[in-house]
Amino acid sequence: ILNGQILGLDDSKKLSKKKIRELDALIKKEAKKYVILEISVDQILELGIKGAVHFGMIQVIKELEADFGLIDYEKIDIDIPSDSITKGDQNSNSIAAASIIAKKYRDDLMIEIGNKYPGYGFETNAGYGTKKHLEGLEKYGIIKGVHRTNFKPIINMLGE
């Protein structure tokens, strides 16, 4: 929840890592309130990607104690008035801020996981099956609690 407009916010996919770090610090300093919620691999397996995204959005809105929800593209069932905004991270300062905080958190988490499990390329993986990551899976295997067993390359590895 922002106190006012923060200049320079945009879709996090359009910003450099340096700009994301700068804006992340500024948003956290200037925001009225923000929440970071991490969804576990088990929750994603149970709820599916879309279900996990909706669950996460609902939990964040509750923790923020928001009185209005600005939702990036999705339509979710919440107990407060809300608006679904197409290309929300380009058209809403609040959604752009949330996108930037989430991306910085995710990138830092991937670096941490990469340090713990070298050889998979987690530190340069943005959540997609990169060549280095797929090679790491072949060479080192699946990491329980990190890899989703419903990810197609892993399904293929498991022969399911």
Coordinates of C-alpha atoms in Angstrom, one line a residue:
I1 CA 0.0 0.0 0.0
L2 CA 1.7 3.2 -1.2
N3 CA 1.5 6.5 0.6
G4 CA 1.7 8.3 -2.8
Q5 CA 3.1 8.0 -6.3
I6 CA 6.7 6.8 -6.6
L7 CA 8.4 8.0 -9.8
G8 CA 10.2 5.5 -12.1
L9 CA 8.0 2.5 -11.4
D10 CA 7.4 0.2 -14.3
D11 CA 7.0 -3.5 -15.2
S12 CA 9.8 -5.2 -13.4
K13 CA 10.6 -7.2 -16.6
K14 CA 11.6 -3.9 -18.3
L15 CA 14.0 -2.8 -15.5
S16 CA 17.7 -3.6 -14.9
K17 CA 18.7 -5.5 -11.8
K18 CA 20.3 -2.3 -10.5
K19 CA 17.2 -0.3 -11.0
I20 CA 15.1 -3.0 -9.4
R21 CA 17.3 -3.0 -6.3
E22 CA 17.2 0.8 -6.1
L23 CA 13.4 0.9 -6.5
D24 CA 12.9 -2.0 -4.1
A25 CA 14.7 0.0 -1.3
L26 CA 12.7 3.1 -2.1
I27 CA 9.4 1.3 -2.2
K28 CA 10.0 -0.4 1.1
K29 CA 11.0 3.0 2.6
E30 CA 8.1 5.0 1.2
A31 CA 5.3 2.4 1.3
K32 CA 2.6 2.6 4.0
K33 CA 2.7 -1.2 4.2
Y34 CA 4.0 -4.2 2.2
V35 CA 3.9 -7.9 2.5
I36 CA 6.1 -10.6 1.0
L37 CA 4.5 -14.1 0.9
E38 CA 6.4 -17.2 -0.2
I39 CA 4.4 -20.1 -1.6
S40 CA 6.0 -23.5 -1.0
V41 CA 6.5 -26.2 -3.7
D42 CA 4.0 -28.4 -1.9
Q43 CA 1.4 -25.7 -1.9
I44 CA 1.9 -25.2 -5.7
L45 CA 1.7 -28.9 -6.3
E46 CA -1.6 -29.0 -4.2
L47 CA -3.2 -25.9 -5.7
G48 CA -1.7 -25.7 -9.1
I49 CA 0.1 -22.6 -10.4
K50 CA -3.0 -20.5 -10.9
G51 CA -4.6 -21.6 -7.6
A52 CA -1.3 -20.8 -5.8
V53 CA -1.2 -17.4 -7.3
H54 CA -4.8 -16.7 -6.3
F55 CA -4.2 -18.1 -2.8
G56 CA -1.1 -15.8 -2.5
M57 CA -3.0 -12.7 -3.6
I58 CA -5.8 -13.4 -1.2
Q59 CA -3.4 -13.9 1.7
V60 CA -1.4 -10.7 0.9
I61 CA -4.6 -8.7 0.7
K62 CA -5.6 -10.0 4.1
E63 CA -2.2 -9.3 5.7
L64 CA -2.2 -5.8 4.2
E65 CA -5.7 -5.2 5.7
A66 CA -6.4 -3.4 2.4
D67 CA -9.8 -1.8 1.8
F68 CA -9.5 -2.1 -2.0
G69 CA -7.6 -4.6 -4.2
L70 CA -5.7 -3.7 -7.4
I71 CA -5.1 -7.1 -9.1
D72 CA -2.8 -7.6 -12.1
Y73 CA -5.0 -9.1 -14.8
E74 CA -6.5 -11.9 -12.6
K75 CA -9.9 -12.0 -11.2
I76 CA -10.0 -13.3 -7.6
D77 CA -12.8 -13.8 -5.1
I78 CA -12.1 -11.4 -2.2
D79 CA -14.2 -9.8 0.5
I80 CA -13.3 -6.2 -0.5
P81 CA -13.9 -4.1 -3.6
S82 CA -11.3 -4.7 -6.3
D83 CA -10.3 -4.0 -9.9
S84 CA -8.5 -6.3 -12.3
I85 CA -6.2 -4.3 -14.4
T86 CA -4.8 -5.6 -17.7
K87 CA -1.0 -5.0 -17.8
G88 CA -1.3 -3.8 -14.2
D89 CA 2.4 -3.5 -13.7
Q90 CA 2.5 -0.9 -16.5
N91 CA -0.8 0.9 -15.5
S92 CA -0.7 1.0 -11.7
N93 CA 1.9 2.3 -9.4
S94 CA 0.9 -0.1 -6.7
I95 CA 1.0 -3.2 -8.9
A96 CA 4.3 -2.1 -10.4
A97 CA 5.7 -1.7 -6.8
A98 CA 4.5 -5.1 -5.9
S99 CA 6.0 -6.6 -9.0
I100 CA 9.4 -5.0 -8.3
I101 CA 9.4 -6.2 -4.6
A102 CA 8.4 -9.7 -5.7
K103 CA 11.1 -9.9 -8.5
K104 CA 13.9 -8.7 -6.2
Y105 CA 12.8 -11.2 -3.5
R106 CA 12.6 -14.0 -6.1
D107 CA 15.9 -13.2 -7.6
D108 CA 17.6 -13.1 -4.2
L109 CA 16.0 -16.4 -3.3
M110 CA 17.2 -18.0 -6.5
I111 CA 20.8 -16.8 -5.8
E112 CA 20.5 -18.3 -2.3
I113 CA 19.2 -21.6 -3.7
G114 CA 22.0 -21.5 -6.4
N115 CA 24.6 -21.2 -3.6
K116 CA 23.1 -24.1 -1.7
Y117 CA 22.7 -26.3 -4.9
P118 CA 25.4 -25.4 -7.4
G119 CA 25.3 -26.8 -10.9
Y120 CA 21.6 -26.1 -11.6
G121 CA 22.0 -22.5 -12.6
F122 CA 19.3 -21.3 -10.1
E123 CA 21.1 -18.0 -9.7
T124 CA 20.4 -17.1 -13.4
N125 CA 17.1 -18.9 -13.7
A126 CA 14.0 -16.7 -13.7
G127 CA 11.6 -19.7 -13.1
Y128 CA 12.0 -21.2 -16.6
G129 CA 13.6 -24.4 -17.8
T130 CA 16.9 -23.0 -19.0
K131 CA 19.4 -25.2 -20.8
K132 CA 21.8 -25.1 -17.8
H133 CA 19.0 -25.9 -15.4
L134 CA 17.9 -28.9 -17.4
E135 CA 21.5 -30.1 -17.7
G136 CA 21.8 -29.8 -13.9
L137 CA 18.6 -31.9 -13.4
E138 CA 20.1 -34.6 -15.7
K139 CA 23.4 -34.5 -13.9
Y140 CA 22.4 -34.0 -10.2
G141 CA 18.8 -35.1 -10.1
I142 CA 15.7 -33.6 -8.5
I143 CA 15.8 -31.6 -5.3
K144 CA 12.8 -32.4 -3.1
G145 CA 11.1 -29.2 -1.9
V146 CA 12.7 -27.2 -4.6
H147 CA 11.6 -28.8 -7.8
R148 CA 8.0 -29.2 -8.8
T149 CA 7.4 -32.8 -9.8
N150 CA 4.6 -31.6 -12.1
F151 CA 7.2 -29.6 -14.2
K152 CA 7.2 -31.3 -17.6
P153 CA 11.0 -32.0 -17.8
I154 CA 10.8 -33.6 -14.3
I155 CA 7.7 -35.6 -15.3
N156 CA 9.7 -36.9 -18.3
M157 CA 12.7 -37.7 -16.0
L158 CA 10.4 -39.7 -13.6
G159 CA 8.9 -41.5 -16.5
E160 CA 5.3 -40.5 -15.6

